[in-house]
Short mmCIF file of C-alpha atoms in Angstrom, two decimals:
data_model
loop_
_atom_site.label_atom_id
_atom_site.label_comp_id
_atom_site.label_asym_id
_atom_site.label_seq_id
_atom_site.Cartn_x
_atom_site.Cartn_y
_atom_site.Cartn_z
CA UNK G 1 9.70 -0.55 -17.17
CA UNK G 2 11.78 -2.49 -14.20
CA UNK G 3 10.26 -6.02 -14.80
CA UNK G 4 10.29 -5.91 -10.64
CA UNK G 5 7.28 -3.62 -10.62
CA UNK G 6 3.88 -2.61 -12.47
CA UNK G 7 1.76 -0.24 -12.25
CA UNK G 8 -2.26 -0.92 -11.53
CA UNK G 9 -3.21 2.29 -11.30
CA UNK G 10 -2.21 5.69 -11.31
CA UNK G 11 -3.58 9.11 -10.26
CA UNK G 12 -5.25 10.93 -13.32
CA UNK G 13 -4.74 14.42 -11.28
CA UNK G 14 -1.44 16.04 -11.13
CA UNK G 15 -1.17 15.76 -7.50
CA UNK G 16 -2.60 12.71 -6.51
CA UNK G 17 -6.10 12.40 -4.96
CA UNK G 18 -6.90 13.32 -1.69
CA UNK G 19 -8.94 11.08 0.64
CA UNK G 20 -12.29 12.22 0.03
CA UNK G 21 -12.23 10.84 -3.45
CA UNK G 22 -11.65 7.40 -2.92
CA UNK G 23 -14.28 4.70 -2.05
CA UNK G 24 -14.44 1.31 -0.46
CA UNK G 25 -16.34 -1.59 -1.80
CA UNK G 26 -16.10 -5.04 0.86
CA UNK G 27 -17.36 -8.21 -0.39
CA UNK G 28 -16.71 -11.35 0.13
CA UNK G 29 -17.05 -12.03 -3.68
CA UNK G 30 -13.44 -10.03 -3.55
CA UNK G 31 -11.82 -12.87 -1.37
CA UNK G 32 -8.98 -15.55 -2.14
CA UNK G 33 -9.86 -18.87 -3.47
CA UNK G 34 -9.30 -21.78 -1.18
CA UNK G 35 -7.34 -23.91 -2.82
CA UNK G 36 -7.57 -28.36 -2.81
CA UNK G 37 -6.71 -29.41 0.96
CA UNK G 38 -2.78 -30.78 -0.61
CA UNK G 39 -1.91 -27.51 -1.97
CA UNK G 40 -3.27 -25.14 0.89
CA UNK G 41 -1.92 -26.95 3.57
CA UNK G 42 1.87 -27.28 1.88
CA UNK G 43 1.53 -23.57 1.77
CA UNK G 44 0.94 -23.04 5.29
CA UNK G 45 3.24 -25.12 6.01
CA UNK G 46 6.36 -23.48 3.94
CA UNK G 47 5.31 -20.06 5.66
CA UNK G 48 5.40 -21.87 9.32
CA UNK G 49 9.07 -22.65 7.95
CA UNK G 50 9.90 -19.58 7.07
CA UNK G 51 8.44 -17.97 10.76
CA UNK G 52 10.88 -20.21 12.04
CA UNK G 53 13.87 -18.88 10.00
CA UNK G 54 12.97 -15.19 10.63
CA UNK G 55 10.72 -15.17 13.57
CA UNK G 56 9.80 -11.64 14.04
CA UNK G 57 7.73 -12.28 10.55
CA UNK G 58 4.13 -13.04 11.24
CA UNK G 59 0.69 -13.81 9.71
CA UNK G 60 -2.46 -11.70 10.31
CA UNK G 61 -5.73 -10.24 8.76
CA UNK G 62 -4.89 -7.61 5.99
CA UNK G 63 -7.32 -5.99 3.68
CA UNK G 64 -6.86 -8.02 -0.09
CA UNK G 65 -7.07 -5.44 -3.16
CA UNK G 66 -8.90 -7.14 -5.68
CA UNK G 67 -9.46 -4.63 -8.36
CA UNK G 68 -9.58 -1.07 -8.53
CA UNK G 69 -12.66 0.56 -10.47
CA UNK G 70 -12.01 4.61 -11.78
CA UNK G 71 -14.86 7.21 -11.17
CA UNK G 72 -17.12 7.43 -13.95
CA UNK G 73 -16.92 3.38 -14.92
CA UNK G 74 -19.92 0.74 -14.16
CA UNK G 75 -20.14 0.43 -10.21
CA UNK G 76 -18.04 3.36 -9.17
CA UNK G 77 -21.02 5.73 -8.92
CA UNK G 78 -22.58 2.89 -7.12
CA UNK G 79 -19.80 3.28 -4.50
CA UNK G 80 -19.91 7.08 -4.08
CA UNK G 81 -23.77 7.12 -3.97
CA UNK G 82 -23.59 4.77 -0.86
CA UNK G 83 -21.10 6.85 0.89
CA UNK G 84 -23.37 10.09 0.36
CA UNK G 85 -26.14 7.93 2.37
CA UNK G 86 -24.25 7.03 4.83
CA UNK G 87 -23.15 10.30 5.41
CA UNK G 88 -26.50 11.71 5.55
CA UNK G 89 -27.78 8.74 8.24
CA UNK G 90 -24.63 9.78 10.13
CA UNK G 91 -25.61 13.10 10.39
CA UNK G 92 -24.58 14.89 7.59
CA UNK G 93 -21.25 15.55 5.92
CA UNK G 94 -17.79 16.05 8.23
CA UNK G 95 -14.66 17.82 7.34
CA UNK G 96 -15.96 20.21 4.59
CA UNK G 97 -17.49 17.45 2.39
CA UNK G 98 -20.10 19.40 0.25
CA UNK G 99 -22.19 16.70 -2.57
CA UNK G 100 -20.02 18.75 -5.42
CA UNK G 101 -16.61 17.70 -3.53
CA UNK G 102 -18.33 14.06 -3.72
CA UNK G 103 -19.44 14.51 -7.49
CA UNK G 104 -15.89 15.85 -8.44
CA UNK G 105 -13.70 13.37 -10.84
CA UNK G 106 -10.63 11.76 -10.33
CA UNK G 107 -11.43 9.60 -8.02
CA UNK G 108 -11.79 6.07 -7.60
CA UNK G 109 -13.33 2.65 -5.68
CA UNK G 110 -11.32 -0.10 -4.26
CA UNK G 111 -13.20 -3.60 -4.07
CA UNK G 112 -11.48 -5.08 -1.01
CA UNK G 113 -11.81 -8.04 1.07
CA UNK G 114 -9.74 -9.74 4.03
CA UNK G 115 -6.68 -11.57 4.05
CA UNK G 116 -4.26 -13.66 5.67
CA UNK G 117 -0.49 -11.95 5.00
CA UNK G 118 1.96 -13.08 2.55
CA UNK G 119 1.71 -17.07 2.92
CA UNK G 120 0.66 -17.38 -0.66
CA UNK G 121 2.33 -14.21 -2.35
CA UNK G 122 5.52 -15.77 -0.55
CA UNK G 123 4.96 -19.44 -1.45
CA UNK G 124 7.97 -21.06 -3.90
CA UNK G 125 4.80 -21.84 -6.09
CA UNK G 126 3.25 -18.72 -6.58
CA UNK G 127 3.73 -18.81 -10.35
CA UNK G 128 2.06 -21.65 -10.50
CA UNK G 129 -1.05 -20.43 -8.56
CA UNK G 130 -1.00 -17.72 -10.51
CA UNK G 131 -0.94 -19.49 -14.08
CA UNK G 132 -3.95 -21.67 -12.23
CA UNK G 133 -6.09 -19.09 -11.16
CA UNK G 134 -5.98 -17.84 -14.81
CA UNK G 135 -7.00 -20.98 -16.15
CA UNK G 136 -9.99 -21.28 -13.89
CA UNK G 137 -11.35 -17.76 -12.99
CA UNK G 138 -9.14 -15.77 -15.70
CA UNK G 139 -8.01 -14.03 -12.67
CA UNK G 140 -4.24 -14.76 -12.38
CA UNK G 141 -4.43 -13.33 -8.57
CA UNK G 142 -7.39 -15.69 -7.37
CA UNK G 143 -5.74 -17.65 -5.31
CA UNK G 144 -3.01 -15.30 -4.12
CA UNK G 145 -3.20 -13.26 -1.03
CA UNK G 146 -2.74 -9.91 -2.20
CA UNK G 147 -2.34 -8.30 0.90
CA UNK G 148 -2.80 -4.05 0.34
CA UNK G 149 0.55 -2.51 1.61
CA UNK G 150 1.40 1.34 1.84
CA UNK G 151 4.06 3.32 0.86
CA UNK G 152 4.80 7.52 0.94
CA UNK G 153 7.07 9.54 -1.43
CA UNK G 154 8.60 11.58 2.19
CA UNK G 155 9.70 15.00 0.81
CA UNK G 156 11.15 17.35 3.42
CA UNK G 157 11.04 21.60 3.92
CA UNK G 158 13.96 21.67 1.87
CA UNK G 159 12.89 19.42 -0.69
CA UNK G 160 14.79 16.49 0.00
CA UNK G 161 12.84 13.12 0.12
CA UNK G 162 13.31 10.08 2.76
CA UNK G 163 14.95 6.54 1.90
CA UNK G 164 15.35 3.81 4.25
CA UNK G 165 18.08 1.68 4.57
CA UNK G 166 16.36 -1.59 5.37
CA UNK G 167 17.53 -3.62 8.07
CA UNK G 168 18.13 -7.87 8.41
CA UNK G 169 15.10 -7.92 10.63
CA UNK G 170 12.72 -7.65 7.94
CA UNK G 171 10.64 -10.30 6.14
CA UNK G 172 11.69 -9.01 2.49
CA UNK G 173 14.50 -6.86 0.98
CA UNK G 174 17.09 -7.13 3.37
CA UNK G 175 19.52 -4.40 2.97
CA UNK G 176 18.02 -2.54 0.45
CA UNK G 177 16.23 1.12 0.10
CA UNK G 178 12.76 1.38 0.63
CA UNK G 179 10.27 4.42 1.30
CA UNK G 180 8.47 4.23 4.92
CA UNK G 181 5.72 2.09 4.69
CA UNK G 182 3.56 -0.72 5.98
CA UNK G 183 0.13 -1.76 5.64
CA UNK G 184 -3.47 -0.37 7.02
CA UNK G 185 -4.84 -3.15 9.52
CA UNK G 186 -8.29 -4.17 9.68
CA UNK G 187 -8.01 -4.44 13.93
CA UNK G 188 -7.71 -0.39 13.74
CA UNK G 189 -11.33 -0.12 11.76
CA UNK G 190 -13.04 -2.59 14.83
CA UNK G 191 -11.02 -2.24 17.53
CA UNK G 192 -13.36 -4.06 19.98
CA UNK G 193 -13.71 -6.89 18.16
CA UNK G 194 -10.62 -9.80 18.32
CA UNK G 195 -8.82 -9.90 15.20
CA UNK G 196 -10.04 -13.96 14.32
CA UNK G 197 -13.29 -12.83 14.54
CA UNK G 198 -13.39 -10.15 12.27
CA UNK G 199 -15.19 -10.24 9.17
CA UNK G 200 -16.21 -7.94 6.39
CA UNK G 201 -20.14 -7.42 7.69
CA UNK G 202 -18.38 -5.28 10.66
CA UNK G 203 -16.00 -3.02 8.80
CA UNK G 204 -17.52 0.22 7.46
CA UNK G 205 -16.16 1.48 3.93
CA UNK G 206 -15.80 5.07 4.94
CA UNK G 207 -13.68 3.64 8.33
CA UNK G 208 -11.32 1.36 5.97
CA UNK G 209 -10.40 4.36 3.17
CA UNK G 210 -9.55 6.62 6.32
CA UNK G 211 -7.41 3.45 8.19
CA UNK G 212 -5.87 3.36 4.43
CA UNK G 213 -4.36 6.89 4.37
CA UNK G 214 -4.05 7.46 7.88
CA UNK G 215 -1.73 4.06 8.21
CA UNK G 216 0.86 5.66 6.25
CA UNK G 217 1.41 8.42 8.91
CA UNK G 218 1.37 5.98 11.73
CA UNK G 219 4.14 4.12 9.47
CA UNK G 220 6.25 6.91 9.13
CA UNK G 221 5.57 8.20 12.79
CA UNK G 222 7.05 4.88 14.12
CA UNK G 223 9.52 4.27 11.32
CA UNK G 224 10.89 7.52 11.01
CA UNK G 225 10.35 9.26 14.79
CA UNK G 226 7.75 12.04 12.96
CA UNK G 227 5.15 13.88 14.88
CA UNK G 228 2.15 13.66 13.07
CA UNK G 229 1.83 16.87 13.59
CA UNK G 230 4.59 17.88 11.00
CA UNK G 231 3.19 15.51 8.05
CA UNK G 232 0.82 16.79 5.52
CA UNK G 233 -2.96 15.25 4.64
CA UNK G 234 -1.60 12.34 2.31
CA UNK G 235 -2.32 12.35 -1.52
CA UNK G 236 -2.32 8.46 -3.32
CA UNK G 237 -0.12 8.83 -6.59
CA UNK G 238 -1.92 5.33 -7.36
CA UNK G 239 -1.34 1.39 -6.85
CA UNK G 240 2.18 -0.25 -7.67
CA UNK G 241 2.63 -4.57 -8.36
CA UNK G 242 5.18 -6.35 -6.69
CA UNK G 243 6.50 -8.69 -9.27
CA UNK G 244 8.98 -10.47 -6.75
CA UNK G 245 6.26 -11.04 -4.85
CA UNK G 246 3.65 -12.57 -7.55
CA UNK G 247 2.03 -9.36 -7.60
CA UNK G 248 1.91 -8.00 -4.19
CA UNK G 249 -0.10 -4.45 -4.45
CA UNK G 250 0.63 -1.04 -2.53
CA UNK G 251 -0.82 1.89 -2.77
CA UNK G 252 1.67 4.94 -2.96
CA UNK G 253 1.49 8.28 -1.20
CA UNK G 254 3.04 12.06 -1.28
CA UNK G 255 3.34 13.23 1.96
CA UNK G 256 4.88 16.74 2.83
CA UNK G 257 7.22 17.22 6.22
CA UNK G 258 6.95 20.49 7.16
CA UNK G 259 11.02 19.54 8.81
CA UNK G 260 13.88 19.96 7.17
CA UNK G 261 16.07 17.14 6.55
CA UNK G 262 18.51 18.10 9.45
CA UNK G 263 16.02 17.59 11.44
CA UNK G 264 14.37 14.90 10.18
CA UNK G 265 17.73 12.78 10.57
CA UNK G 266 17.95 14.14 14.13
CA UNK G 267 14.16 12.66 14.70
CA UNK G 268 15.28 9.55 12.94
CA UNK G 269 18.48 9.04 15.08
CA UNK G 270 16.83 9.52 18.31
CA UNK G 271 14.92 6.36 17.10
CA UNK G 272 10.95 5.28 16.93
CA UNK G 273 8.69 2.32 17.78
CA UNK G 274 9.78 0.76 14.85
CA UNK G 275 13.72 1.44 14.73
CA UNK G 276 14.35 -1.66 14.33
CA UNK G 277 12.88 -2.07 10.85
CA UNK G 278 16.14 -0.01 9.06
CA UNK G 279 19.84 0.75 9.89
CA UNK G 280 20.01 4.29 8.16
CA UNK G 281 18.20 7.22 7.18
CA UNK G 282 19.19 8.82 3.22
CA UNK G 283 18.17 11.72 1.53
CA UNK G 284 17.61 12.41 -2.14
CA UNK G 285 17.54 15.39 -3.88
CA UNK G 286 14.96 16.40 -5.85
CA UNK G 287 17.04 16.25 -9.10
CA UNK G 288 18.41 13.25 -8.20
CA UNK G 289 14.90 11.76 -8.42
CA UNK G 290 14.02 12.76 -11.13
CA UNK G 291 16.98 10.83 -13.12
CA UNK G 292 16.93 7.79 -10.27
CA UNK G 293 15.96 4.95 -13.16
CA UNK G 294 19.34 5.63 -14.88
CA UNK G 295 21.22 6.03 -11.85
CA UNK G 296 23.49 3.35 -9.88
CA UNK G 297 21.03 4.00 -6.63
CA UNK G 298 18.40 2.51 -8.58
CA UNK G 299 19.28 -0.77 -8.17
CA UNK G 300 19.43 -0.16 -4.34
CA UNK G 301 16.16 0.42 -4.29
CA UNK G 302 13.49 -2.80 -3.20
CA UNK G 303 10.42 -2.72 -5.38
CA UNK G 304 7.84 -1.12 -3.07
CA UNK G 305 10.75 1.82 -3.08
CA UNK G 306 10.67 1.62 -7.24
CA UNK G 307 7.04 1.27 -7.57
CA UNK G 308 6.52 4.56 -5.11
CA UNK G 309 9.25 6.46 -6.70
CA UNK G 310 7.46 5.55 -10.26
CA UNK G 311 3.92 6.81 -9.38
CA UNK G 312 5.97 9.88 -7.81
CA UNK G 313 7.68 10.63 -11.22
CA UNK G 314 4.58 9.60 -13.53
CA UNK G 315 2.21 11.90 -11.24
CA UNK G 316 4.01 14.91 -8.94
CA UNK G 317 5.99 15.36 -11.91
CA UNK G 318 4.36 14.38 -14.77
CA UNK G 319 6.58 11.81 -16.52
CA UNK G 320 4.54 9.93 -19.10
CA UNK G 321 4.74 6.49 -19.43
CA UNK G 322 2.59 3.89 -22.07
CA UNK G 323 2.00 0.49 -21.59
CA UNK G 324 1.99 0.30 -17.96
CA UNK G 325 -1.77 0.23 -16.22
CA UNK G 326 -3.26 -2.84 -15.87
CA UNK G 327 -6.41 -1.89 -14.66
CA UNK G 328 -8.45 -5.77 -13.00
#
């Protein structure tokens, strides 16, 4: 396994699990831990100093991935029990949901809270915050951000799937590939409410899981110049760890294109809301993927791009791999 990346979870269903599988869990129990005034403040300030080294990188509310719980395990039924009554107060089930759709296995909860961005997951002493917050709540992540980023294995018509040359305007991985990506914003689930005033008692589980998968097509809308139109309903492969950045979790998508690569590059050259963010558009083939981790590309790619391309391979196709989930 790349010692970059790890996985936390990954989809028991050979094609990854559809949205109306996964749950939501908010509570503030799932928060960071504030850490003494010295420490929290010399944090704040290192990111301040790093916004004014790269200023287009910035600090807002993000939903933090504490732990993810599998269907069938303590709490989980919990989770999907809730969202059945809320779907009945609501008026019933939407989009097809029948209670055996709800009852089927596979799925999973996420226990999520809010965030600040990457002050702590960024800070020089991350490893030491992390080797603290095992001592004290034998939770090595306690007093790290953890914001919940998003990433999509992009496969065209013809089979080809999307890399992104990353560009110098980026917070992270300058340079290097990466799949499109981003993270699902709180400020989408309560629009009308300012973003420093939000809090978990106004966010509704069912409105976060569907900000969660629909945030990846808005990424690779604006990243990519996609109508959304052309993209498929995503499936999560699972959750990847970003080891260069203490931990960092995403979770991974497959998303279909229903363009060919011709003229996805044509799309991609005309240029999107978020152009900016890479320099160049690549295309893998299929078979290339599937031997990428002994290839020279591989060490072109950023870990987001390795974690995504690893739940691709372990999942879509199958690969098997022991040793690897680390299940919190």
């Amino acid at each position: 396994m790349d010692p970059e990346i790890s996985i936390l979870y990954c989809s028991p269903t050979p094609k990854g699990i559809p949205q109306r599988k996964v749950h939501a869990q908010l509570s503030p129990l799932y928060q960071r831990r504030r850490l003494p005034p010295p420490l929290e403040e010399r944090i704040l300030s290192d990111f301040e100093e790093r916004q004014r080294k790269q200023p287009w990188v910035f600090n807002g509310a993000k939903f933090r991935l504490h732990s993810v719980l599998p269907d069938g395990e303590a709490g989980a039924r919990e989770a999907a029990e809730q969202k059945k009554e809320n779907m009945n107060r609501a008026g019933g089930r939407k989009g097809g949901e029948s209670e055996a759709t709800l009852d089927e296995p596979g799925g999973l909860t996420l226990h999520l809270a809010l965030t600040d961005f990457l002050g702590t997951n960024w800070s020089g002493e991350a490893s030491a915050l992390q080797e603290k917050g095992g001592q004290e709540f034998g939770d090595t992540q306690a007093y790290l951000a953890q914001p919940l980023g998003v990433g999509a294995a992009l496969q065209c018509k013809d089979g080809r799937f999307v890399m992104l040359r990353r560009s110098h305007r980026v917070g992270e991985a300058a340079g290097q590939l990466d799949v499109p990506g981003g993270h699902p914003e709180p400020k989408a689930v309560a629009p009308n409410i300012p973003e420093e005033e939000l809090s978990l008692e106004v966010l509704q589980p069912e409105l976060v899981i569907r900000e969660l998968f629909s945030s990846i097509l808005a990424e690779i809308r604006d990243e990519v110049n996609l109508p959304l139109s052309t993209l498929s309903e995503p499936l999560l492969l699972g959750i990847a760890c970003n080891h260069t950045s203490a931990g960092r979790p995403s979770a991974e998508f497959y998303v279909k294109c229903s363009l060919t690569s011709s003229e996805v590059q044509e799309r991609y050259l005309q240029g999107g809301p978020e152009a900016h963010e890479s320099t160049e558009i690549i295309f893998l083939e299929k078979e290339d993927l599937l031997t990428i981790e002994n290839s020279e590309i591989w060490k072109e790619l950023c870990p987001s791009a390795k974690g995504c391309v690893k739940l691709y391979l372990m999942v879509r196709e199958q690969r098997p791999e022991t040793g690897l989930l680390d299940i919190r």
